[in-house]
mmCIF file of C-alpha atoms in Angstrom:
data_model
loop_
_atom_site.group_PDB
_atom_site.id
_atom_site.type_symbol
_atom_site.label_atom_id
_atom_site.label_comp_id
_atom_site.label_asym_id
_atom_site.label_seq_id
_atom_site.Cartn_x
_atom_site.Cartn_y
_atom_site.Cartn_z
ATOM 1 C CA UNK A 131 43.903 63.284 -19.983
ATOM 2 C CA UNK A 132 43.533 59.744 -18.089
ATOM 3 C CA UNK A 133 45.436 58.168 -21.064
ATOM 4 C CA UNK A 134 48.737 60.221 -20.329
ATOM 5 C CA UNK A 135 48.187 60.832 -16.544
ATOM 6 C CA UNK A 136 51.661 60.676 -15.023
ATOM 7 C CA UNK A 137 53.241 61.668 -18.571
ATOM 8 C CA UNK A 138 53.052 65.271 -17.988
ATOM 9 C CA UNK A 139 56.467 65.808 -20.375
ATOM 10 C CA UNK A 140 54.758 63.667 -23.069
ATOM 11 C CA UNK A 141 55.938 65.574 -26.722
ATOM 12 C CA UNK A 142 53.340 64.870 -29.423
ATOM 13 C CA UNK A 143 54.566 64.088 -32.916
ATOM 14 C CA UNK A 144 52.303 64.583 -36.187
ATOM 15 C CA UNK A 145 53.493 62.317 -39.215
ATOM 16 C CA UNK A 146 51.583 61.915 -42.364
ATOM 17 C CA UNK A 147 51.973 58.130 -43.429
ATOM 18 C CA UNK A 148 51.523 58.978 -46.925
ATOM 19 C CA UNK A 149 55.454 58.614 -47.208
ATOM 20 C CA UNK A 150 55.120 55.195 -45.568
ATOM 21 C CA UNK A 151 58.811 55.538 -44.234
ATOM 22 C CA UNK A 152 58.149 58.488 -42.619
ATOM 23 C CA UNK A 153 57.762 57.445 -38.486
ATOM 24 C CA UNK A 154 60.868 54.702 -38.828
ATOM 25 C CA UNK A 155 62.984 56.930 -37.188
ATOM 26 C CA UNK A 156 61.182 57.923 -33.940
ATOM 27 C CA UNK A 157 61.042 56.924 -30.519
ATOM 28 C CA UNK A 158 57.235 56.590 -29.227
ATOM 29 C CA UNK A 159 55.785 55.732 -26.191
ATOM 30 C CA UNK A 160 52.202 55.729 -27.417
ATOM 31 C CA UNK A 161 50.814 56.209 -30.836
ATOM 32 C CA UNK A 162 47.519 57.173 -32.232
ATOM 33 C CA UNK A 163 46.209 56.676 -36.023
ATOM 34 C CA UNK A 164 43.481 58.577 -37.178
ATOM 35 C CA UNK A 165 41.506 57.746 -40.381
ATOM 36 C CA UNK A 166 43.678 54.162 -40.160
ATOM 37 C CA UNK A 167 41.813 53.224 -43.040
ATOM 38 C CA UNK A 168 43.283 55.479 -45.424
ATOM 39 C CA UNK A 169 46.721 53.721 -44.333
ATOM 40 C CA UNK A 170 48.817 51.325 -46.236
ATOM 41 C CA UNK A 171 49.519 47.944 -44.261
ATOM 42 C CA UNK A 172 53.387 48.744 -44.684
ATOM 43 C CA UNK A 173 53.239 52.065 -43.166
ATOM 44 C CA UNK A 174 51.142 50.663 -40.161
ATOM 45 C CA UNK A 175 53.820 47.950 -39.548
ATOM 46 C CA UNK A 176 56.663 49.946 -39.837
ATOM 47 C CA UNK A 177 55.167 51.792 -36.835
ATOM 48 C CA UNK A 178 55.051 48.926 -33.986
ATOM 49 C CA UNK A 179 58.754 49.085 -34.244
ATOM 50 C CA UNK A 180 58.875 52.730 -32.905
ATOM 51 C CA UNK A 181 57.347 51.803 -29.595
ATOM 52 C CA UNK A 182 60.477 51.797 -27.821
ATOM 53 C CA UNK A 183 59.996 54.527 -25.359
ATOM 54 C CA UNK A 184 60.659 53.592 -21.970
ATOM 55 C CA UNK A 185 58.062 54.078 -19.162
ATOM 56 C CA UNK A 186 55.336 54.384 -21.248
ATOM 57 C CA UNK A 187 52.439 52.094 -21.989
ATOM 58 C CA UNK A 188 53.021 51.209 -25.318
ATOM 59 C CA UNK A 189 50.125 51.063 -27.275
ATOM 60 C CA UNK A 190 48.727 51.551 -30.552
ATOM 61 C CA UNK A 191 45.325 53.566 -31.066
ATOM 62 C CA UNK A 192 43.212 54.294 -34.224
ATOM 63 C CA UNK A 193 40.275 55.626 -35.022
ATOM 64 C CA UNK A 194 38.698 55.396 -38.399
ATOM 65 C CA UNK A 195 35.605 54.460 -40.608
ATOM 66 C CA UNK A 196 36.042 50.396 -41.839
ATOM 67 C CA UNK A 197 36.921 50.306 -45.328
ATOM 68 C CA UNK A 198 35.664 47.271 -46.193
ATOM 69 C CA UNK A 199 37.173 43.125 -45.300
ATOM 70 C CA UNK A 200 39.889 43.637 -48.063
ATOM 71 C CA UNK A 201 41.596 46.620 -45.909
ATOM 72 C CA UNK A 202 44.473 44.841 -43.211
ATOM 73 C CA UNK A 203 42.483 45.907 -40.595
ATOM 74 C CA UNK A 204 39.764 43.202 -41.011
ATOM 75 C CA UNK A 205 42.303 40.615 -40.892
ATOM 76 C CA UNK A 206 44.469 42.345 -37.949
ATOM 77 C CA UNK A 207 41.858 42.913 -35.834
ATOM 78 C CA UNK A 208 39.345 39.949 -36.813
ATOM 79 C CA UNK A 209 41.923 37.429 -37.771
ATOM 80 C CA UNK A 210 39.862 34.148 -37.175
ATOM 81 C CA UNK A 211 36.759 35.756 -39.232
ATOM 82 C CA UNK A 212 39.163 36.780 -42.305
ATOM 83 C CA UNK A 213 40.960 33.324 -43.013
ATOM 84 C CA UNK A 214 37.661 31.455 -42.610
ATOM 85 C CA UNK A 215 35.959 34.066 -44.986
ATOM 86 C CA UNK A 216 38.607 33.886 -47.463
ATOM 87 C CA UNK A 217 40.463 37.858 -46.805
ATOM 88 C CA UNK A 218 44.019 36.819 -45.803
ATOM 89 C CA UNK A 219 45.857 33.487 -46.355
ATOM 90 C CA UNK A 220 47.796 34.221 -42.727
ATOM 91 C CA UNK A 221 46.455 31.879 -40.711
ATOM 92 C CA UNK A 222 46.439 32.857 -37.105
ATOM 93 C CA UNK A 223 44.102 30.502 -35.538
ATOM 94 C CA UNK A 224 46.316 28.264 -33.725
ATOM 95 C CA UNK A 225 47.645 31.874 -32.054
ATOM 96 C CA UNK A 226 44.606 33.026 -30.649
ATOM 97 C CA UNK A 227 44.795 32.715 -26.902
ATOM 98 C CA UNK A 228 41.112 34.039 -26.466
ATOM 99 C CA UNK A 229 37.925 36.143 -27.955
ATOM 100 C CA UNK A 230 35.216 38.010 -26.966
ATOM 101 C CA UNK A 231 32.408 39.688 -29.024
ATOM 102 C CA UNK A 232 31.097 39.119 -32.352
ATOM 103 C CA UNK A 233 32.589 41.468 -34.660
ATOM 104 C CA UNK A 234 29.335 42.221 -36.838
ATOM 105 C CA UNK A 235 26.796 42.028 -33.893
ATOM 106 C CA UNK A 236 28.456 43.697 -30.497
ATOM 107 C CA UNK A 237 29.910 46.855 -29.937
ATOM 108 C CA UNK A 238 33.487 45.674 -28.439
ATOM 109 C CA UNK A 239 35.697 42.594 -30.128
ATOM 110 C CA UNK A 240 38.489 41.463 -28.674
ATOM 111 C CA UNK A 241 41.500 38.871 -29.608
ATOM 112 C CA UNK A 242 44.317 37.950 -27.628
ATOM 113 C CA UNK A 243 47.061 36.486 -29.412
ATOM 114 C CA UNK A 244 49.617 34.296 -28.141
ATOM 115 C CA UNK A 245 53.406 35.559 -29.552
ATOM 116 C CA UNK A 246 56.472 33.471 -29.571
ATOM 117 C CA UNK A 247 58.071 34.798 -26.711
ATOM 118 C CA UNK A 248 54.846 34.046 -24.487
ATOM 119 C CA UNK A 249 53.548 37.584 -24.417
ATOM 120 C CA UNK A 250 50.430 38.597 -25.430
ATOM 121 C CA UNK A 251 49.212 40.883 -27.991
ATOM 122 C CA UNK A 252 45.323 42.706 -27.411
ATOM 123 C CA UNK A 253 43.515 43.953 -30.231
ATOM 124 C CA UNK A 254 40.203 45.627 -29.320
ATOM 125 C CA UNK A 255 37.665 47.005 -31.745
ATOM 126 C CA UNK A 256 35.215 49.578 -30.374
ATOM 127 C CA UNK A 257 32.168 49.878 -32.929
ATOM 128 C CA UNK A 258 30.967 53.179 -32.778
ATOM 129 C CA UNK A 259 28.291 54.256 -34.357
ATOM 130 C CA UNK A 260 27.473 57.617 -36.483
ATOM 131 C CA UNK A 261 24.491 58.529 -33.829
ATOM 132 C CA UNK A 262 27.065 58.431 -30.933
ATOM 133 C CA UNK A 263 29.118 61.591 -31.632
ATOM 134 C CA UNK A 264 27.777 64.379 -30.029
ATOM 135 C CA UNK A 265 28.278 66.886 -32.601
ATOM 136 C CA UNK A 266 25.744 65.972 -34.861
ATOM 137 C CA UNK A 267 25.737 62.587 -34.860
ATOM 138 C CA UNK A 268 22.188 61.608 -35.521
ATOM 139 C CA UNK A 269 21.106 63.972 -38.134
ATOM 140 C CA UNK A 270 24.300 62.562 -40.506
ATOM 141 C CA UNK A 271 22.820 59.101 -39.413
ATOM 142 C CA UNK A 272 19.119 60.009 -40.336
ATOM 143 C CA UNK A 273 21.326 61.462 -43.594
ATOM 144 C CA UNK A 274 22.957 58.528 -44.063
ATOM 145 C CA UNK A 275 19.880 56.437 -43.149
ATOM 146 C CA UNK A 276 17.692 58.043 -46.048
ATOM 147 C CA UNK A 277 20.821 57.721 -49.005
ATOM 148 C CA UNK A 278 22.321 54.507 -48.372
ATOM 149 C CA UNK A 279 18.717 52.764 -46.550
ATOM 150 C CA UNK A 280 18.747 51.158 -43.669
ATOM 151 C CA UNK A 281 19.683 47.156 -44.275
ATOM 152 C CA UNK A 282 22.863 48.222 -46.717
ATOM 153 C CA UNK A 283 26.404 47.172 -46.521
ATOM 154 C CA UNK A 284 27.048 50.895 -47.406
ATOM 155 C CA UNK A 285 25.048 51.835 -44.517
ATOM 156 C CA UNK A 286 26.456 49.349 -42.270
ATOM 157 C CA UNK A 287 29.495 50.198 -43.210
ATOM 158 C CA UNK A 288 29.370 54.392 -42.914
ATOM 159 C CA UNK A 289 26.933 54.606 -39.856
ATOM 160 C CA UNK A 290 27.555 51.389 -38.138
ATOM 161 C CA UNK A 291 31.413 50.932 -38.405
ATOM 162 C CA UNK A 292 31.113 47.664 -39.474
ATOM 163 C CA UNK A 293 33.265 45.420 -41.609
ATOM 164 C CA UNK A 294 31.441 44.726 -45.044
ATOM 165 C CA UNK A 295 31.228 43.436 -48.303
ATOM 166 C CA UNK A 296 29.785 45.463 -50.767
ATOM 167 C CA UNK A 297 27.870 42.646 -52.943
ATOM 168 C CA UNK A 298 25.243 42.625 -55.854
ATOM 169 C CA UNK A 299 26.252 45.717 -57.930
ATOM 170 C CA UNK A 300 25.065 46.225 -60.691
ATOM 171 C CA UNK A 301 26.788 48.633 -63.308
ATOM 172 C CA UNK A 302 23.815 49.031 -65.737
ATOM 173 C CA UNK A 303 26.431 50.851 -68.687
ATOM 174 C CA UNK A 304 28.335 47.642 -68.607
ATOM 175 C CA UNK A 305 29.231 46.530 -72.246
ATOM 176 C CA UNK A 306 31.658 43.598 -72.302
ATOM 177 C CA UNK A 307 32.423 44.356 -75.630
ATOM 178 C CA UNK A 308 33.799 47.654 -74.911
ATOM 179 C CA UNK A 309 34.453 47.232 -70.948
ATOM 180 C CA UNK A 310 36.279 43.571 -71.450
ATOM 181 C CA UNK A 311 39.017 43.752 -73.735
ATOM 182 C CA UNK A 312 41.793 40.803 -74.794
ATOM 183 C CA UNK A 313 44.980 41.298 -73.361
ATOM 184 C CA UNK A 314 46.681 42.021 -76.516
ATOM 185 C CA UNK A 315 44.177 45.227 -76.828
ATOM 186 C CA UNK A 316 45.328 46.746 -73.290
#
């Protein structure tokens, strides 16, 4: 309720983004993404556009599980981390007007980004963690704990909310000779 206090004629809109043209059209004053990392990067950015409502705060808010440094949201949201790790070749360093919180370590990271016009953009991330939801929460992290074990990327990824890489596989049914074929046998 704080969120839309004094918005008491607020109309709610539900769009799948599968169609990733699908919210160009609308008018919003606020917007909320759920499971963000099932979302393409072009349906994402054709929603900033929409925020053209007047009076109203105009923000963007998702919730989801991370999906891993290759997703957009690694480089949107930790944009200094992902061109110095190698996950974007955008380059917004020189941008970055200020940053607080390591995004692997503490539970809030935030960048402010300086835009052309002076304005700033904020981008928080709020790392929450499995055990933290009420309904639950700690018997699908003890669950998650005991499959994935404790000092995993997987883990890290699925109970802690944190960007990973998933490294060191190992596919023991790999054959090159039957995975890895020449082109010309495609």
């Amino acid at each position: 309720d704080w969120l839309w206090e004094g918005f008491e004629d607020t109309v709610p809109w539900i769009v799948s983004l599968e169609d990733e043209k699908s919210a160009r059209s609308m008018r919003n004053g606020g917007i909320w993404v759920d499971e963000a990392g099932l979302v393409s990067w072009k349906a994402f950015s054709a929603l900033q556009p929409t925020l053209t409502q007047e009076g109203y705060p105009h923000q963007l808010w998702m919730s989801s599980t991370t999906v891993g440094k290759e997703h957009w949201s690694f480089p949107f949201f930790c944009p200094r981390e992902a061109i110095e790790e190698g996950y974007t070749e955008i380059d917004l360093r020189e941008l970055i007007a200020s940053e607080a919180g390591d995004y692997q370590l503490d539970p809030t990271h935030e960048v402010v980004l300086r835009e052309e016009d002076g304005k700033l953009s904020r981008r928080f991330c709020f790392f929450g963690e499995t055990r933290e939801n009420p309904y639950g929460g700690q018997r699908e992290w003890e669950q998650m704990r005991q499959l994935h074990g404790e000092r995993t990327p997987m883990f890290d990824q699925e109970a802690r909310g944190r960007f990973t890489v998933q490294s060191n596989l190992v596919y023991p049914m790999w054959n090159t000779k039957y995975h890895a074929k020449p082109r010309e046998e495609w």
